[in-house]
C-alpha positions as a Markdown table, in Angstrom:
| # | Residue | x | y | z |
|---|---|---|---|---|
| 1 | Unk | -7.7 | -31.9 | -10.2 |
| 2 | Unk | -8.8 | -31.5 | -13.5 |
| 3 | Unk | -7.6 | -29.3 | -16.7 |
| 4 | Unk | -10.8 | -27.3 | -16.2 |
| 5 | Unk | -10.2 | -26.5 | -13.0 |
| 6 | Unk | -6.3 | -25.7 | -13.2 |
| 7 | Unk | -7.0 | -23.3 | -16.4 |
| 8 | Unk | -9.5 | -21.2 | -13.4 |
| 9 | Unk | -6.8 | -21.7 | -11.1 |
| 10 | Unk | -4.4 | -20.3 | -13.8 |
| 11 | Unk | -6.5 | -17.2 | -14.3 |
| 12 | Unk | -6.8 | -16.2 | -11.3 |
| 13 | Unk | -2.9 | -16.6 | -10.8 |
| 14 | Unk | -2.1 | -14.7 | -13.9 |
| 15 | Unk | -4.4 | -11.7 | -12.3 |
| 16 | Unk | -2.7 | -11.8 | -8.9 |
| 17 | Unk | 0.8 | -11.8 | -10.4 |
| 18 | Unk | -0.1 | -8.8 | -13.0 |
| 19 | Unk | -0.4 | -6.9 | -10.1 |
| 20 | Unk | 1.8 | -4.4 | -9.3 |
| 21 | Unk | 3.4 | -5.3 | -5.4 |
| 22 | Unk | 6.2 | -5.6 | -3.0 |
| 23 | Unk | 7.9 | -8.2 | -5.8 |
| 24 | Unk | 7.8 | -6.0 | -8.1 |
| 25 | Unk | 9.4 | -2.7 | -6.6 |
| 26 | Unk | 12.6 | -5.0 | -5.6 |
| 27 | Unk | 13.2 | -6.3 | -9.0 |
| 28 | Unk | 13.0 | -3.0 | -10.3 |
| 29 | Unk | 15.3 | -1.2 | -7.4 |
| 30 | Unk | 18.0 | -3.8 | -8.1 |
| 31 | Unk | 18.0 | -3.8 | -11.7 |
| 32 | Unk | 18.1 | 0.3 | -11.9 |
| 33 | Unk | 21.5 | -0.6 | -9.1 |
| 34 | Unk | 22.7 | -3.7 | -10.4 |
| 35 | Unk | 21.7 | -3.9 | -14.2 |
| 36 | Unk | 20.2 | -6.8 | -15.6 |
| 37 | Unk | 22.3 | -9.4 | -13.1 |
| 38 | Unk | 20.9 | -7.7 | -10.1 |
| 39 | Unk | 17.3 | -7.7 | -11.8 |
| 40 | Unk | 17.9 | -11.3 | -12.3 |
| 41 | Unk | 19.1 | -12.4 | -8.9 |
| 42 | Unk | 16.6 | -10.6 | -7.1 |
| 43 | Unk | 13.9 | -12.1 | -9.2 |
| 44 | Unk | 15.8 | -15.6 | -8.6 |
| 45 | Unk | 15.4 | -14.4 | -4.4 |
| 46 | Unk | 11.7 | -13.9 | -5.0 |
| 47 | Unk | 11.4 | -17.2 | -6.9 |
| 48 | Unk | 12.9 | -19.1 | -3.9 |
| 49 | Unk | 10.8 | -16.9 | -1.3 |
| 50 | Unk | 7.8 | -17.5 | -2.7 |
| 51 | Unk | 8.7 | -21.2 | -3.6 |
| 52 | Unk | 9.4 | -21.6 | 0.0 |
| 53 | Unk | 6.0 | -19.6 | 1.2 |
| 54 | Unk | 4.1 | -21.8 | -1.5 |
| 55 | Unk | 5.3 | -25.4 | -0.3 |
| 56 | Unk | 4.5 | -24.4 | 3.4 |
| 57 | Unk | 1.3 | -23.7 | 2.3 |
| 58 | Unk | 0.8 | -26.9 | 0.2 |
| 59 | Unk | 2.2 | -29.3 | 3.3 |
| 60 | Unk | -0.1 | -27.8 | 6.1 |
| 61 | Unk | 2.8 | -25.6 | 7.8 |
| 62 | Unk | 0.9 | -22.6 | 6.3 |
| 63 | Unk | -2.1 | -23.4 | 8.4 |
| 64 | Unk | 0.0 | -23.0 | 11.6 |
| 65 | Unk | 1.7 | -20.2 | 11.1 |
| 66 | Unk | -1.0 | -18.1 | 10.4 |
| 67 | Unk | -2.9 | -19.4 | 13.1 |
| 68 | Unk | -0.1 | -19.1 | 15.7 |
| 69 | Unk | -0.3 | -15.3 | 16.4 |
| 70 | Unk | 3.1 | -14.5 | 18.0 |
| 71 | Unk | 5.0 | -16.2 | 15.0 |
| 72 | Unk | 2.6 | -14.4 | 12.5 |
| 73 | Unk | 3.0 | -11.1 | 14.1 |
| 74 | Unk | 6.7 | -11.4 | 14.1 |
| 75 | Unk | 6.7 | -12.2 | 10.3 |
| 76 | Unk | 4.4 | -9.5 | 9.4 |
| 77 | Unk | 6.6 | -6.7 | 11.1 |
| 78 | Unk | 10.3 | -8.2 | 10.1 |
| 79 | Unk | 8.4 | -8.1 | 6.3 |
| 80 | Unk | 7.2 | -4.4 | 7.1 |
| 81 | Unk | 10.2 | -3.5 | 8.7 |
| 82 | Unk | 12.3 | -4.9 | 5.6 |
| 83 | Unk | 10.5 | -2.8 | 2.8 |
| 84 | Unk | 10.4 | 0.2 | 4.7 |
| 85 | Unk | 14.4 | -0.2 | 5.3 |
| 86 | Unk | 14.7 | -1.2 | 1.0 |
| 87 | Unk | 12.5 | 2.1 | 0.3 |
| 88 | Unk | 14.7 | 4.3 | 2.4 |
| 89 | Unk | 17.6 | 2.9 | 0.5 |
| 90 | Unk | 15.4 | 3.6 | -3.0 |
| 91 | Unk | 14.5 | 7.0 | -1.6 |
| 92 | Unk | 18.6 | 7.9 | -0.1 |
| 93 | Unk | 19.7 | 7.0 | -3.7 |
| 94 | Unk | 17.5 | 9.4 | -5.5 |
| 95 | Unk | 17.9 | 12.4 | -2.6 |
| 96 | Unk | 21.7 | 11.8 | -3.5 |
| 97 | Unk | 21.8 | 11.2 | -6.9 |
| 98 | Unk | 25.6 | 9.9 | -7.8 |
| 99 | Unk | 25.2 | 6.4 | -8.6 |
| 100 | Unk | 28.5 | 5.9 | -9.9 |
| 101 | Unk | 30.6 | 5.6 | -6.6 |
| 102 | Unk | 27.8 | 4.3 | -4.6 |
| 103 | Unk | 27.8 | 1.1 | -7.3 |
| 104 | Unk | 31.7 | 0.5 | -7.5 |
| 105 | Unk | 31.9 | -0.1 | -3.9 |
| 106 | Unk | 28.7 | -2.4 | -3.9 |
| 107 | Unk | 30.4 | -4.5 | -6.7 |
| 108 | Unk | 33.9 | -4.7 | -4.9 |
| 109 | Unk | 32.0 | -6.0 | -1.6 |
| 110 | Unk | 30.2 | -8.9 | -3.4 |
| 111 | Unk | 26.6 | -7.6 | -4.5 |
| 112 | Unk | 25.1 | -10.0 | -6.0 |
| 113 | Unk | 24.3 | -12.3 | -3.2 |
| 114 | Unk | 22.9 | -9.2 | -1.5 |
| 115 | Unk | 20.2 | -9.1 | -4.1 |
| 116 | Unk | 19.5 | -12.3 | -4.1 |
| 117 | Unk | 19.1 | -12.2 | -0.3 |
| 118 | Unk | 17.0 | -8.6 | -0.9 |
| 119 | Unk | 14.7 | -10.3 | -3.2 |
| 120 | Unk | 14.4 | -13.6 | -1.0 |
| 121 | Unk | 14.0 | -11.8 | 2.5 |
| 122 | Unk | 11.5 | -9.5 | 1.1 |
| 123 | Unk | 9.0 | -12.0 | 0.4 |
| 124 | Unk | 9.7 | -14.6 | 3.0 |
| 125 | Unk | 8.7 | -12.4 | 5.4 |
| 126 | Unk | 5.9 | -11.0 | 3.9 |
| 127 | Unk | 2.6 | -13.2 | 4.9 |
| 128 | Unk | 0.5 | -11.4 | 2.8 |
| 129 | Unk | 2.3 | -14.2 | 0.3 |
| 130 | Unk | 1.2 | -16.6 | 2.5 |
| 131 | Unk | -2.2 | -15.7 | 3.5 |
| 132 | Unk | -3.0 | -15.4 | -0.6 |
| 133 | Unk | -1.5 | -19.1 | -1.0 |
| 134 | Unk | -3.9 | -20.6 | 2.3 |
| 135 | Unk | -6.9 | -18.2 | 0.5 |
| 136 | Unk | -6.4 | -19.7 | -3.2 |
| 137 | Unk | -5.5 | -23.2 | -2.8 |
| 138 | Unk | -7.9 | -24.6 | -1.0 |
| 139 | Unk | -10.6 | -23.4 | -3.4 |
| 140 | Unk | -9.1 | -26.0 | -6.2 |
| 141 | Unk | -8.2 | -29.0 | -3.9 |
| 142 | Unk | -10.7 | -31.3 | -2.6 |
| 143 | Unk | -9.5 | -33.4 | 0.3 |
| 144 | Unk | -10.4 | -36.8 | -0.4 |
| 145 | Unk | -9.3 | -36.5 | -4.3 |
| 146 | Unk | -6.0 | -34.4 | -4.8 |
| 147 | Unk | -3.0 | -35.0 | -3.3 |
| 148 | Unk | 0.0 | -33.1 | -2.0 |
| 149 | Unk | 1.8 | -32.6 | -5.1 |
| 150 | Unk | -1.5 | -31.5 | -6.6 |
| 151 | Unk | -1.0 | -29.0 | -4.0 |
| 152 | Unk | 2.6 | -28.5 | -5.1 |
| 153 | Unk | 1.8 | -28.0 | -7.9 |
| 154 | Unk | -0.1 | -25.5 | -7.8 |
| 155 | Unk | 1.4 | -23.6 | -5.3 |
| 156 | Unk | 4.4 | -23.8 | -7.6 |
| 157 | Unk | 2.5 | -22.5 | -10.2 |
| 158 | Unk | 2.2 | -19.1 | -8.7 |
| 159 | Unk | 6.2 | -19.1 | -7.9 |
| 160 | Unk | 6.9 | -19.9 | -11.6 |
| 161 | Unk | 4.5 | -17.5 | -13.2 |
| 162 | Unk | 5.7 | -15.0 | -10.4 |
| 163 | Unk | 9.4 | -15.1 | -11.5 |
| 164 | Unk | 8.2 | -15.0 | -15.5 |
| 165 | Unk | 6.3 | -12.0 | -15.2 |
| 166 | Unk | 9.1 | -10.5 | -13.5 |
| 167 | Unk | 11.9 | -11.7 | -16.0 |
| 168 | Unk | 9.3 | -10.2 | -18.5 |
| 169 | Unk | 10.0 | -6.7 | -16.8 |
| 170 | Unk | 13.6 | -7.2 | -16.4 |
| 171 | Unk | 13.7 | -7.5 | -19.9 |
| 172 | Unk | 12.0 | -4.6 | -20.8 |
| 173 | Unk | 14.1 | -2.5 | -17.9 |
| 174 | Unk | 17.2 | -3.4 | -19.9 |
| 175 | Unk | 16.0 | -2.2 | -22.9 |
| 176 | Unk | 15.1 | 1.4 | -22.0 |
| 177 | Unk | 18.2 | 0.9 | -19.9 |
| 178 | Unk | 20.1 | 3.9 | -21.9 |
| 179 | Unk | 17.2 | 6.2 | -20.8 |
| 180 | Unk | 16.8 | 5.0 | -17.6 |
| 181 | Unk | 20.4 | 5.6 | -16.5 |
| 182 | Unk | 20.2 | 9.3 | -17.3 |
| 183 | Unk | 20.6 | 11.2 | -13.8 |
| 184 | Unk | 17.2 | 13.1 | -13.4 |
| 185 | Unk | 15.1 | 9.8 | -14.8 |
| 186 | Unk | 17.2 | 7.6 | -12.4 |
| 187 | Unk | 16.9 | 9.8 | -9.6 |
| 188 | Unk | 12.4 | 9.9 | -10.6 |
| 189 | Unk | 12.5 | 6.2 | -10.9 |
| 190 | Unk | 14.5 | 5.9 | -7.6 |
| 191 | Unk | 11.7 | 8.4 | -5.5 |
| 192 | Unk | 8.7 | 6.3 | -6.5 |
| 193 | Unk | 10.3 | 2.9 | -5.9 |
| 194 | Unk | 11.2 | 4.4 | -2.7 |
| 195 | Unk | 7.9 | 5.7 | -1.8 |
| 196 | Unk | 6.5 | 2.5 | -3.1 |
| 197 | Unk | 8.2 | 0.3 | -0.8 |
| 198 | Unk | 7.6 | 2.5 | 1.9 |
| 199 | Unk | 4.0 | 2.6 | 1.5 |
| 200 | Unk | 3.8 | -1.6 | 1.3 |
| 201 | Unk | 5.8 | -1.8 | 4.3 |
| 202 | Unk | 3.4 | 0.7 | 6.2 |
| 203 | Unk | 0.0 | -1.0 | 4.5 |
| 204 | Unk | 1.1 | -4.5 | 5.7 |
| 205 | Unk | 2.6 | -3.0 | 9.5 |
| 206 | Unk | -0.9 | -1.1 | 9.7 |
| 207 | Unk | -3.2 | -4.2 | 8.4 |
| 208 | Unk | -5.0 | -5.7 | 10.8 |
């Protein structure tokens, strides 16, 4: 694998994580919840998801779960089933609109390993993550030259990028924080992260 050839690669990843998605939505419901922490350990739940998703992908176990149809079926409707419950939590919030209780109790019970598992469950089980990862790759590997950790590698590349461009958000999020955590933007923000999340879950339960 050459320089040449991973600064294409790195495009294209840049693109791709740019993107507005699933990722994104979850960072942004647990940071308007949980602040900056809950921002962070969601993106940190993402990282790992898609670190996991990106080494299956690099060691061949990609290949055979998206060929075996049962197991890729079952991953594509716990993912859709998983966003659509996240966006009707998003969308209860802003129906309801008092934060302030709602948050105490999630603190006394422990959140942040919630949000971490939020942002890790949401894209473990969402093989669209997967599919892109056995789409990309194999454009920039050639069998007989590169091996597995070029493969790595790249699919690591995407996880690392991934989790920078969200940070980059987070960041941003806690600066308008003061505006964002007045009752009838909250309550906005919480609708259309809602909605969101619903419509991913129903695009990826309805895709073919």
């Amino acid at each position: 694998m050459t320089w040449s050839s991973y600064g294409s690669y790195l495009v294209i990843v840049v693109l791709i994580v740019l993107a507005p998605g699933p990722d994104t939505m979850v960072m942004l419901k647990n940071a308007l919840s949980g602040g900056f922490r809950g921002g962070l350990l969601a993106s940190l739940g993402i990282f790992a998801g898609n670190a996991v998703q990106g080494s299956a992908a690099a060691l061949g176990l990609g290949v055979l779960i998206a060929r075996s149809q049962p197991v890729f079926l079952a991953l594509k409707w716990a993912g859709a089933a998983y966003l659509v419950f996240l966006g009707v939590q998003a969308l209860r919030g802003a129906f309801r609109g008092s934060y302030h209780a709602v948050e105490e109790g999630r603190r006394r019970r422990g959140g942040g390993f919630r949000r971490f598992r939020e942002g890790f469950l949401s894209n473990i089980t969402n093989p669209k993550v997967l599919v892109l990862y056995l789409s990309v790759l194999p454009q920039f590997l050639d069998p007989g030259r590169t091996t597995t950790w070029d493969a790595l590698a790249l699919a690591y590349t995407v996880a690392v990028l991934g989790v920078l461009w969200l940070l980059v958000l987070l960041v941003f999020v806690h600066r308008v924080r003061a505006w964002l955590e007045r009752r009838r933007v909250r309550r906005a923000l919480d609708g259309v992260t809602g909605t969101a999340l619903l419509g991913f879950g129903a695009a990826l339960a309805l895709e073919a």
